[in-house]
């Protein structure tokens, strides 16, 4: 076999190569496959599209991750891996790739455009895993990406080829006898530390590996049984199960029969309650936690108090995998294992009931997350919602597929506003909101909420037509239905739209009206605080920075009382804006640094880029025109992923214009443009790190350093206190 011209690192070193992408960390040793890795490296040198195919459980994902890690240094923009097994809707395929590439795009443009523009000038290896259920959509997307991004290479991993021009197909065969023996032995030692290959068990082990056709999943399941059985007993029981589970069609692939037999054999070795839990766990997508399992899967035949012990048994047999993360201990099932469980669940006619229980749990979780968003646990809520997104998607799908339950999908899409808006998922949020509102349902509170959330998302995406359509419909129907809460939110978001389209008089009127409505309802949450902040911006743009500062100081106090951080970042932005107007660039820099840290933590690209724009002006005012140009260039690179730069607003654009004037005057056109180009080469993380490098550490705030105090509250501040939330809630 011809070796690749550039040798790959040894695949069997003491540890896997480190990567700068998102490849999964190896939790167990990688065994064998040296010839396969060499061949994959060759194919990736020769072709821009390589598809590795094979039966489920043969080790495709593990080989793909290993070769990607070994070749990472060949790609100056790294390697990224997109796991598609939890993506069931073809319309979400592009969103899944956007996530895998760690892109954030708040605009209304298609995510495919975002992908093409991001990849066009990059040299990158993209691994697409588990695409077979989306093969048509995936083939079309890969074709376009390869045509538009000449530096892109794709390693696709699935059970069938994409059938595209230029594709090189690499069938991954089962392991050789020696590699299979080595894998079985290493996994056996992991569960039975004194296990060794001896003259007494060597031939038995070899026969066991042969009977399992060298399929890694089957080998690992068999090794897991050594907790209770000897290799002879495993082989004897395996022989029984082969005869029992060979009811597949004679035309079915032998390896499919073998894998099914291996899994079926493991299934038969489970206790009845373990088999029942295995089947019920199949309703989950992605990761899940113990509390969800106890609620969804307990019931007839499986009392809630026994779930932990039964789950532990499945963990011991590697049917369920444990994954520890910042969100605590979580679990998942391999796709093939989950599919097997789903077949058994369907055979009991219990799938619909379990899917509804799953849906109900995640409706409750989303409700809790929305309530807890306005609390000191806001960061925890953001992380939890992100990790549960596959299950939240499945809950919406379940509601849409169930007759008469589309309103629950509308409720869920609206309740997740904090995930769409606060955590940088505007594009996916727009997808779900549009989708659930296509259903013909009454104008109840769920539909009205989905409408105003859609309007909010459209405002932030720079889509005024879509925003007006959704918000006016919400306002009219809320008025007709007598729903004062939905009416208040619709008025609020219409005020926000007026603000970003430079109609300041109408913005003040609508935002003030919304705040009065919120006060009458007793409503206090992050959205209400954002209404105050938006009112402050309108006040400041109308020439009253002290009034704007007074409003945001009040918001800041409320945020500190409740542990709210996301809205606080925008209040700090406005306070920095007013501090700069009062000739305090040092104070503005401190405030913007705090704002930027929060926004970036929540992946809120809009908040981050607004802070970068104002930091550029602060930097220019302080005399560093060259660095100001770099920050402006960094902001230029981010805006296309957010929407219309600075909303197309003359008011929001004033700092940008002033910064450019100062920087060009100091640097001249050539040096200024050079600075823009330098900044344009920074990704968001690098831009934020560079901006924060010049921000001083936090210092205790004293009254004389509060924005607005040099000249006292503005003359109109008291007149505008009527809408403030504090009033009426003492």
XYZ file of C-alpha atoms in Angstrom:
730
model
C 0.000 0.000 0.000
C 1.350 3.428 -0.915
C 1.947 5.544 2.180
C 0.917 9.213 2.253
C 3.684 11.631 1.331
C 3.285 13.388 4.660
C 3.471 10.835 7.473
C 0.782 10.903 10.111
C 1.695 10.769 13.807
C 1.610 7.370 15.429
C -1.998 6.476 16.224
C -0.914 4.456 19.226
C 1.110 6.954 21.231
C 0.640 7.436 24.971
C -2.178 9.918 24.377
C -4.275 11.260 21.546
C -3.046 14.422 19.794
C -4.550 17.610 21.107
C -6.712 19.627 18.730
C -8.010 23.161 18.534
C -11.410 22.049 17.255
C -14.326 20.300 18.921
C -13.288 16.669 18.582
C -14.493 14.532 21.494
C -11.879 13.627 24.088
C -10.900 9.964 24.116
C -12.118 8.350 27.329
C -10.591 4.954 26.582
C -7.595 3.740 24.617
C -7.713 3.586 20.833
C -6.912 0.073 19.675
C -5.756 -1.190 16.273
C -6.839 0.216 12.892
C -3.341 1.328 11.851
C -3.780 0.339 8.194
C -7.205 1.982 8.057
C -5.835 5.249 9.448
C -3.030 5.278 6.898
C -5.494 4.680 4.070
C -7.829 7.419 5.312
C -4.911 9.849 5.398
C -4.099 8.928 1.799
C -7.669 9.434 0.640
C -7.924 12.817 2.346
C -4.769 13.853 0.494
C -6.250 12.726 -2.812
C -9.854 13.888 -2.498
C -11.785 16.736 -0.908
C -14.657 14.399 0.030
C -14.099 11.041 1.691
C -17.041 9.032 3.001
C -16.363 6.283 5.508
C -19.201 3.761 5.498
C -19.911 0.677 7.537
C -22.391 -1.120 9.734
C -23.467 0.482 12.975
C -21.074 -0.306 15.785
C -18.086 -0.994 13.545
C -16.162 1.985 14.935
C -16.656 4.633 12.242
C -17.005 7.575 14.620
C -13.988 6.575 16.681
C -11.793 6.173 13.584
C -12.979 9.481 12.171
C -12.187 11.352 15.377
C -8.752 9.718 15.592
C -7.698 10.480 12.008
C -9.015 14.040 12.323
C -6.925 14.552 15.449
C -3.843 13.054 13.802
C -4.174 15.331 10.761
C -5.198 18.494 12.591
C -1.902 20.311 11.956
C -2.332 19.970 8.198
C -5.303 22.360 8.315
C -4.454 25.902 9.336
C -8.066 26.505 10.387
C -8.289 23.242 12.287
C -10.824 20.434 12.331
C -14.480 20.504 13.375
C -16.859 17.631 13.943
C -20.634 17.819 13.381
C -22.655 15.083 15.095
C -25.987 14.760 13.277
C -27.595 11.757 14.934
C -29.763 13.983 17.135
C -30.841 16.204 14.233
C -34.034 14.772 12.777
C -35.431 17.694 10.788
C -33.588 18.325 7.486
C -34.293 22.033 7.952
C -32.087 21.984 11.051
C -29.119 20.412 9.256
C -27.543 23.760 8.459
C -28.101 24.949 12.033
C -26.294 21.842 13.289
C -23.266 22.648 11.125
C -23.359 26.276 12.269
C -23.211 24.992 15.857
C -20.376 22.573 15.070
C -18.334 25.409 13.572
C -19.052 27.542 16.673
C -20.601 30.278 14.556
C -23.109 32.810 15.840
C -25.431 34.462 13.367
C -28.353 36.615 14.516
C -29.393 37.670 11.021
C -32.450 36.619 9.056
C -30.289 35.268 6.220
C -30.254 31.492 5.673
C -27.706 29.612 7.797
C -26.363 28.111 4.552
C -25.146 31.582 3.590
C -23.408 31.864 6.955
C -21.677 28.518 6.391
C -20.540 29.377 2.872
C -19.182 32.787 3.861
C -17.363 31.371 6.879
C -15.746 28.489 5.014
C -14.983 30.295 1.739
C -11.510 31.465 2.713
C -10.533 28.759 5.169
C -8.483 25.559 5.055
C -10.408 23.231 7.311
C -11.371 19.582 7.748
C -15.057 19.104 8.537
C -16.142 15.711 9.898
C -19.862 15.012 9.421
C -20.984 12.038 11.493
C -24.291 10.158 11.518
C -25.890 11.696 8.426
C -27.652 8.670 6.951
C -31.167 9.700 8.008
C -30.562 13.101 6.328
C -28.644 11.814 3.328
C -30.408 13.861 0.616
C -30.239 17.145 2.486
C -26.678 16.451 3.589
C -25.533 15.617 0.047
C -26.928 18.895 -1.280
C -25.312 20.932 1.471
C -21.910 19.222 1.179
C -21.949 19.696 -2.603
C -22.500 23.435 -2.245
C -19.933 23.876 0.535
C -17.251 22.063 -1.454
C -17.995 24.138 -4.554
C -17.911 27.434 -2.695
C -15.051 26.731 -0.257
C -11.955 25.478 -2.130
C -9.927 24.989 1.065
C -12.520 22.723 2.661
C -12.194 18.973 2.990
C -15.031 16.787 4.270
C -14.852 13.415 5.979
C -18.411 12.054 6.033
C -19.227 9.140 8.338
C -22.375 7.077 7.918
C -23.944 3.882 6.724
C -24.165 4.779 3.032
C -22.338 7.033 0.559
C -23.430 10.562 -0.322
C -23.074 9.679 -4.028
C -21.467 12.959 -5.065
C -18.982 13.588 -7.847
C -15.412 13.260 -6.624
C -16.417 11.296 -3.533
C -14.019 8.577 -2.385
C -15.797 5.865 -0.423
C -13.908 3.980 2.265
C -15.731 0.959 3.692
C -14.636 0.365 7.265
C -14.420 -3.371 7.775
C -14.642 -5.160 11.118
C -11.406 -5.461 13.064
C -8.831 -8.080 12.231
C -8.637 -11.068 14.551
C -5.570 -9.702 16.318
C -6.991 -6.189 16.741
C -10.279 -7.630 17.957
C -8.454 -9.757 20.522
C -6.496 -6.737 21.690
C -9.627 -4.578 22.003
C -11.551 -7.265 23.862
C -8.636 -7.810 26.233
C -8.204 -4.121 27.045
C -11.918 -3.648 27.678
C -12.058 -6.836 29.725
C -9.244 -5.594 31.974
C -11.206 -2.373 32.503
C -14.110 -4.293 34.067
C -12.160 -7.263 35.453
C -8.676 -5.991 36.439
C -7.184 -9.481 36.887
C -8.219 -10.650 33.412
C -5.316 -11.904 31.331
C -4.982 -13.881 28.101
C -3.658 -17.287 29.045
C -3.227 -20.621 27.352
C -6.501 -21.660 28.986
C -8.660 -18.827 27.624
C -6.837 -17.657 24.513
C -8.638 -19.869 22.012
C -11.993 -19.280 23.685
C -11.428 -15.532 23.445
C -10.347 -15.812 19.826
C -13.494 -17.775 18.983
C -15.664 -15.239 20.806
C -14.117 -12.393 18.815
C -14.612 -14.269 15.571
C -18.243 -15.052 16.391
C -18.793 -11.325 16.967
C -17.210 -10.602 13.548
C -14.710 -8.187 15.081
C -17.348 -5.456 15.527
C -16.104 -3.098 18.268
C -19.533 -2.437 19.793
C -20.242 -6.161 20.089
C -16.780 -6.769 21.552
C -17.221 -4.065 24.163
C -20.674 -5.340 25.143
C -19.247 -8.838 25.494
C -16.323 -7.604 27.585
C -18.771 -5.834 29.882
C -20.364 -9.186 30.754
C -17.113 -10.407 32.296
C -18.187 -8.741 35.515
C -20.421 -11.743 36.055
C -19.375 -14.442 33.548
C -16.264 -16.206 32.315
C -15.301 -16.095 28.646
C -16.550 -19.682 28.271
C -19.947 -18.716 29.703
C -20.120 -15.630 27.478
C -19.367 -17.763 24.412
C -21.987 -20.346 25.383
C -24.681 -17.726 25.927
C -23.721 -15.955 22.742
C -24.248 -19.151 20.829
C -27.761 -19.430 22.283
C -28.620 -15.876 21.317
C -27.364 -16.304 17.737
C -29.860 -19.063 17.224
C -32.611 -17.088 18.963
C -32.155 -13.780 17.106
C -31.648 -14.771 13.478
C -35.093 -13.892 12.263
C -33.926 -11.235 9.827
C -34.503 -11.555 6.104
C -32.045 -13.813 4.285
C -31.260 -10.832 2.061
C -30.171 -8.687 5.025
C -26.479 -8.033 5.344
C -24.775 -10.631 7.533
C -23.049 -7.934 9.573
C -26.374 -6.307 10.308
C -27.610 -9.627 11.613
C -24.463 -10.074 13.635
C -24.653 -6.650 15.252
C -28.329 -7.051 15.998
C -27.585 -10.423 17.493
C -24.865 -8.978 19.682
C -27.103 -6.218 20.950
C -30.039 -8.574 21.288
C -27.886 -10.967 23.260
C -26.861 -8.171 25.618
C -30.521 -7.210 25.870
C -31.521 -10.754 26.797
C -28.875 -10.858 29.506
C -30.447 -7.808 31.169
C -32.938 -8.232 33.964
C -36.561 -7.518 32.987
C -36.557 -4.080 34.617
C -33.295 -3.225 32.828
C -34.810 -4.160 29.468
C -37.841 -2.027 30.297
C -35.697 0.984 31.190
C -33.567 0.477 28.052
C -36.694 0.682 25.907
C -38.029 3.755 27.700
C -34.682 5.575 27.541
C -34.942 5.471 23.752
C -37.268 8.507 23.814
C -34.364 10.774 24.774
C -32.248 12.686 22.263
C -28.639 13.399 23.160
C -27.808 13.611 26.856
C -30.203 13.230 29.774
C -30.003 13.371 33.560
C -31.233 11.184 36.390
C -34.172 13.419 37.337
C -35.540 13.247 33.794
C -35.128 9.470 33.727
C -36.924 9.070 37.036
C -39.907 11.129 35.880
C -40.232 9.923 32.303
C -39.292 6.266 32.613
C -40.785 5.269 35.970
C -44.222 3.707 36.162
C -45.700 0.282 35.675
C -42.993 -2.325 36.178
C -40.386 0.268 37.179
C -41.003 2.159 40.441
C -39.316 5.561 40.675
C -37.243 4.488 43.675
C -35.687 1.640 41.675
C -34.657 3.693 38.630
C -31.189 4.588 39.928
C -30.256 0.974 40.627
C -31.592 -0.192 37.274
C -29.782 2.617 35.458
C -26.573 1.654 37.258
C -26.960 -1.850 35.878
C -27.237 -0.496 32.329
C -24.167 1.660 32.935
C -22.221 -1.383 34.066
C -23.094 -3.160 30.821
C -22.150 -0.124 28.677
C -25.700 0.096 27.379
C -25.781 3.628 28.817
C -22.720 5.871 28.925
C -21.918 8.376 31.673
C -20.631 11.842 30.796
C -19.543 14.309 33.479
C -19.820 17.977 32.562
C -20.208 21.420 34.103
C -23.932 20.645 34.343
C -23.233 17.577 36.489
C -23.441 13.875 35.729
C -25.358 13.121 32.563
C -25.962 10.046 30.448
C -26.451 9.053 26.827
C -26.991 5.960 24.685
C -25.204 5.003 21.512
C -27.474 5.451 18.517
C -27.565 1.765 17.618
C -28.383 0.807 21.192
C -31.085 3.485 21.385
C -32.630 2.331 18.106
C -32.781 -1.208 19.393
C -34.557 0.009 22.513
C -36.981 2.039 20.397
C -38.002 -1.130 18.534
C -38.793 -2.845 21.809
C -40.714 0.179 23.040
C -42.789 0.204 19.853
C -43.504 -3.498 20.309
C -45.123 -2.690 23.674
C -47.351 0.001 22.101
C -45.985 2.465 24.667
C -44.087 4.875 22.420
C -46.750 7.574 22.252
C -47.237 7.642 26.021
C -43.487 7.850 26.682
C -43.049 10.600 24.091
C -45.782 12.634 25.781
C -44.156 12.149 29.184
C -40.861 13.223 27.644
C -42.553 16.271 26.107
C -44.231 17.184 29.394
C -40.960 16.981 31.316
C -39.196 19.318 28.919
C -42.142 21.717 28.879
C -41.722 21.898 32.634
C -37.969 22.279 32.333
C -38.343 25.157 29.870
C -40.853 26.853 32.190
C -38.452 26.518 35.114
C -35.572 27.853 33.014
C -37.556 30.915 31.956
C -38.508 31.703 35.552
C -34.988 31.077 36.836
C -33.433 33.178 34.075
C -34.242 36.212 36.232
C -32.126 35.047 39.154
C -28.535 34.463 40.300
C -28.733 31.106 38.470
C -28.893 32.742 35.049
C -25.582 31.303 33.834
C -26.617 27.847 35.040
C -29.916 28.192 33.184
C -28.102 29.129 29.970
C -25.790 26.116 30.215
C -28.663 23.771 31.078
C -30.819 24.947 28.181
C -27.910 24.546 25.772
C -27.232 20.978 26.915
C -30.927 20.063 26.742
C -31.519 21.551 23.299
C -31.788 18.161 21.479
C -34.514 17.087 23.907
C -36.271 20.457 23.694
C -36.327 20.119 19.919
C -37.779 16.626 20.216
C -40.473 17.968 22.569
C -41.498 20.571 19.993
C -41.521 17.939 17.264
C -43.709 15.679 19.407
C -46.245 18.460 19.986
C -46.383 19.363 16.307
C -46.925 15.717 15.343
C -49.706 15.150 17.897
C -53.201 16.208 16.795
C -54.532 19.129 18.790
C -51.243 19.807 20.616
C -49.551 22.378 18.364
C -50.269 25.013 21.016
C -47.763 23.230 23.264
C -45.074 23.616 20.600
C -45.977 27.319 20.403
C -45.728 27.582 24.171
C -42.314 25.927 24.170
C -40.930 28.034 21.295
C -42.105 31.206 23.049
C -40.905 30.164 26.492
C -37.399 29.608 25.102
C -37.065 33.300 24.154
C -34.130 33.581 26.572
C -32.268 30.855 24.658
C -32.944 32.392 21.248
C -32.290 36.011 22.310
C -30.000 35.784 25.327
C -27.750 32.910 24.256
C -27.041 33.707 20.618
C -29.538 31.401 18.872
C -31.659 33.906 16.982
C -31.477 32.020 13.704
C -32.699 28.714 15.149
C -35.290 30.534 17.226
C -36.632 32.168 14.071
C -36.882 28.730 12.452
C -38.943 27.248 15.282
C -41.160 30.288 15.780
C -42.020 30.483 12.099
C -42.634 26.738 12.052
C -44.930 26.502 15.080
C -46.939 29.546 14.009
C -47.757 27.886 10.688
C -50.183 25.713 12.636
C -53.771 26.954 12.723
C -54.485 27.389 16.433
C -56.656 29.748 18.501
C -55.121 33.015 19.672
C -54.516 31.807 23.204
C -51.650 32.922 25.426
C -49.241 30.408 23.834
C -49.771 31.648 20.278
C -49.671 35.294 21.350
C -46.400 34.754 23.195
C -44.851 33.031 20.187
C -45.920 36.031 18.079
C -44.270 38.678 20.246
C -41.144 36.568 20.637
C -41.036 36.204 16.841
C -41.396 39.983 16.561
C -38.546 40.459 19.032
C -36.280 38.079 17.125
C -37.125 39.813 13.840
C -36.276 43.229 15.322
C -32.853 41.981 16.401
C -32.273 40.348 13.014
C -32.928 43.639 11.249
C -36.183 42.453 9.673
C -38.653 45.316 10.301
C -41.289 43.908 7.936
C -41.362 40.559 9.716
C -41.318 42.331 13.079
C -44.235 44.644 12.269
C -46.291 41.768 10.883
C -45.870 39.582 13.970
C -46.170 42.381 16.539
C -49.215 44.018 14.992
C -50.965 40.651 14.774
C -50.084 39.981 18.413
C -51.295 43.435 19.497
C -54.596 43.228 17.628
C -55.402 39.695 18.770
C -54.313 40.321 22.363
C -56.577 43.355 22.478
C -59.432 41.284 21.039
C -58.800 38.372 23.421
C -58.361 40.611 26.456
C -54.802 39.410 27.189
C -53.061 42.372 28.881
C -49.744 40.527 29.281
C -49.317 39.744 25.579
C -50.464 43.286 24.770
C -47.785 44.776 27.030
C -45.056 42.692 25.405
C -46.252 43.553 21.894
C -46.235 47.280 22.721
C -42.771 46.906 24.251
C -41.283 45.276 21.168
C -42.906 47.811 18.863
C -41.133 50.440 20.948
C -37.878 48.549 20.496
C -38.457 48.551 16.734
C -39.048 52.318 16.804
C -35.790 52.738 18.730
C -33.598 50.893 16.219
C -35.285 52.689 13.303
C -34.521 56.134 14.829
C -38.102 57.139 15.671
C -37.164 58.323 19.160
C -40.396 60.120 19.979
C -42.452 57.024 19.201
C -39.922 54.809 20.979
C -40.287 56.855 24.193
C -44.051 56.804 23.887
C -44.354 53.056 23.294
C -41.699 52.015 25.809
C -43.217 54.255 28.456
C -46.641 52.768 27.692
C -45.241 49.240 27.942
C -43.584 49.968 31.297
C -46.821 51.345 32.711
C -48.574 48.169 31.564
C -45.874 46.007 33.138
C -46.226 47.894 36.419
C -49.991 47.413 36.444
C -49.485 43.669 35.828
C -46.818 43.387 38.523
C -44.413 42.105 35.883
C -40.697 42.201 36.706
C -38.176 40.168 34.726
C -35.326 40.538 32.248
C -37.639 41.696 29.466
C -39.043 44.461 31.670
C -35.530 45.605 32.534
C -34.653 45.632 28.847
C -37.650 47.931 28.269
C -36.155 50.343 30.793
C -32.738 50.108 29.144
C -34.246 50.726 25.713
C -36.123 53.718 27.116
C -32.809 54.970 28.508
C -31.268 54.728 25.049
C -34.120 56.746 23.567
C -33.728 59.343 26.333
C -29.979 59.533 25.764
C -30.358 59.818 21.997
C -32.817 62.664 22.600
C -30.081 64.652 24.347
C -30.569 63.779 28.024
C -27.627 61.566 29.075
C -28.274 62.211 32.764
C -31.834 60.961 32.416
C -30.556 57.875 30.602
C -27.972 57.263 33.351
C -30.599 57.621 36.067
C -32.774 54.957 34.442
C -29.879 52.525 34.028
C -28.591 53.087 37.555
C -31.994 51.918 38.738
C -31.831 48.913 36.408
C -28.352 48.144 37.698
C -29.615 48.099 41.285
C -32.474 45.763 40.385
C -30.075 43.453 38.535
C -27.786 43.333 41.544
C -30.753 42.623 43.838
C -31.891 39.685 41.686
C -28.571 38.391 40.367
C -29.525 39.258 36.770
C -26.488 39.501 34.494
C -27.705 39.495 30.895
C -29.808 42.683 31.085
C -27.090 44.173 33.289
C -24.653 43.983 30.385
C -26.881 46.317 28.347
C -27.404 48.668 31.296
C -23.608 48.895 31.669
C -23.347 49.666 27.949
C -25.737 52.623 28.316
C -23.924 53.830 31.440
C -20.658 53.702 29.492
C -22.308 55.695 26.697
C -23.354 58.406 29.165
C -19.985 58.350 30.973
C -18.237 59.071 27.681
C -20.595 61.957 27.032
C -19.603 63.348 30.427
C -15.923 63.213 29.482
C -15.091 60.064 31.485
C -13.515 57.662 28.976
C -11.730 55.826 31.804
C -15.036 55.061 33.481
C -16.612 54.151 30.155
C -13.824 51.639 29.518
C -14.401 49.957 32.888
C -18.129 49.673 32.299
C -17.695 48.375 28.764
C -15.225 45.775 29.962
C -17.795 44.444 32.427
C -20.502 44.526 29.757
C -18.341 42.692 27.230
C -17.399 39.927 29.663
C -21.062 39.207 30.393
C -22.218 39.329 26.772
C -19.417 37.069 25.605
C -20.110 34.611 28.419
C -23.717 34.280 27.253
C -22.666 34.093 23.559
C -24.729 37.264 23.008
C -23.069 38.509 19.844
C -25.196 41.643 19.634
C -24.196 42.812 23.104
C -20.564 41.961 22.385
C -20.329 43.876 19.110
C -22.095 46.942 20.528
C -19.553 47.007 23.364
C -16.669 46.619 20.888
C -17.969 49.538 18.802
C -18.135 51.841 21.813
C -14.754 50.625 23.112
C -13.274 51.621 19.764
C -14.526 55.185 20.272
C -13.239 55.243 23.861
C -9.855 54.090 22.591
C -9.788 56.829 19.940
C -10.776 59.492 22.495
C -7.947 58.320 24.751
C -5.492 58.846 21.892
C -4.767 55.344 20.552
C -6.159 55.721 17.044
C -4.353 52.642 15.720
C -5.963 50.324 18.262
C -9.334 51.991 17.709
C -9.118 51.097 14.025
C -8.316 47.475 14.899
C -11.362 47.257 17.175
C -13.544 48.745 14.469
C -12.230 46.154 12.029
C -13.042 43.401 14.512
C -16.577 44.761 14.851
C -16.879 44.882 11.049
C -16.192 41.155 10.913
C -18.855 40.370 13.537
C -21.731 42.501 12.252
C -22.612 40.291 9.238
C -23.408 37.487 11.693
C -25.677 39.778 13.715
C -27.652 41.678 11.128
C -27.669 45.143 9.649
C -24.600 46.913 11.127
C -25.739 49.096 14.023
C -29.319 48.351 12.880
C -28.826 50.886 10.072
C -29.534 53.482 12.778
C -28.005 56.943 12.586
C -28.241 57.215 16.374
C -26.569 53.894 17.128
C -24.050 54.705 14.396
C -22.885 58.003 15.901
C -20.032 56.471 17.945
C -18.875 54.618 14.833
C -18.810 57.785 12.739
C -17.020 59.798 15.396
C -14.427 57.062 15.983
C -13.656 56.839 12.280
C -13.269 60.622 12.034
C -10.802 60.704 14.951
C -8.826 57.691 13.751
C -8.560 58.813 10.115
C -7.463 62.286 11.177
C -4.711 60.832 13.357
C -3.579 57.943 11.140
C -4.405 58.938 7.610
C -6.417 56.785 5.251
C -3.784 54.114 4.577
C -2.921 53.364 8.209
C -6.580 53.475 9.206
C -7.540 50.970 6.508
C -4.609 48.779 7.524
C -5.916 48.758 11.109
C -9.347 47.740 9.875
C -7.806 44.831 7.978
C -5.881 43.715 11.047
C -9.024 43.723 13.147
C -10.939 41.930 10.431
C -8.617 38.957 10.807
C -9.612 38.439 14.464
C -12.336 35.979 15.318
C -14.791 36.896 18.062
C -12.833 35.254 20.889
C -9.609 36.950 19.829
C -11.327 40.309 19.389
C -12.893 40.131 22.843
C -9.592 39.076 24.426
C -7.794 41.970 22.742
C -10.422 44.485 23.816
C -10.402 43.260 27.414
C -6.611 43.378 27.637
C -6.816 47.161 27.960
C -9.644 47.192 30.516
C -8.540 47.801 34.119
C -9.530 45.408 36.853
C -12.837 46.130 38.573
C -12.661 48.755 41.303
C -15.269 49.477 43.976
C -17.706 52.081 42.753
C -18.021 55.244 44.844
C -20.815 57.817 44.579
C -18.592 60.446 43.023
C -17.627 58.045 40.234
C -21.195 57.176 39.186
C -22.067 58.271 35.675
C -24.175 61.412 35.685
C -23.111 62.665 39.099
C -20.882 65.538 37.894
C -23.950 67.521 36.891
C -26.679 65.667 38.806
C -29.806 64.068 37.324
C -31.053 65.496 34.056
C -33.835 68.028 34.087
C -36.284 65.553 32.586
C -35.331 62.611 34.794
C -38.087 63.085 37.364
C -40.689 63.597 34.661
C -39.712 60.224 33.219
C -39.741 58.324 36.524
C -43.364 57.341 35.990
C -42.490 54.335 33.818
C -39.679 53.102 36.069
C -40.304 49.700 37.515
C -39.314 50.561 41.085
C -42.285 52.904 41.344
C -45.417 51.058 42.285
C -43.494 48.000 43.579
C -42.175 49.352 46.886
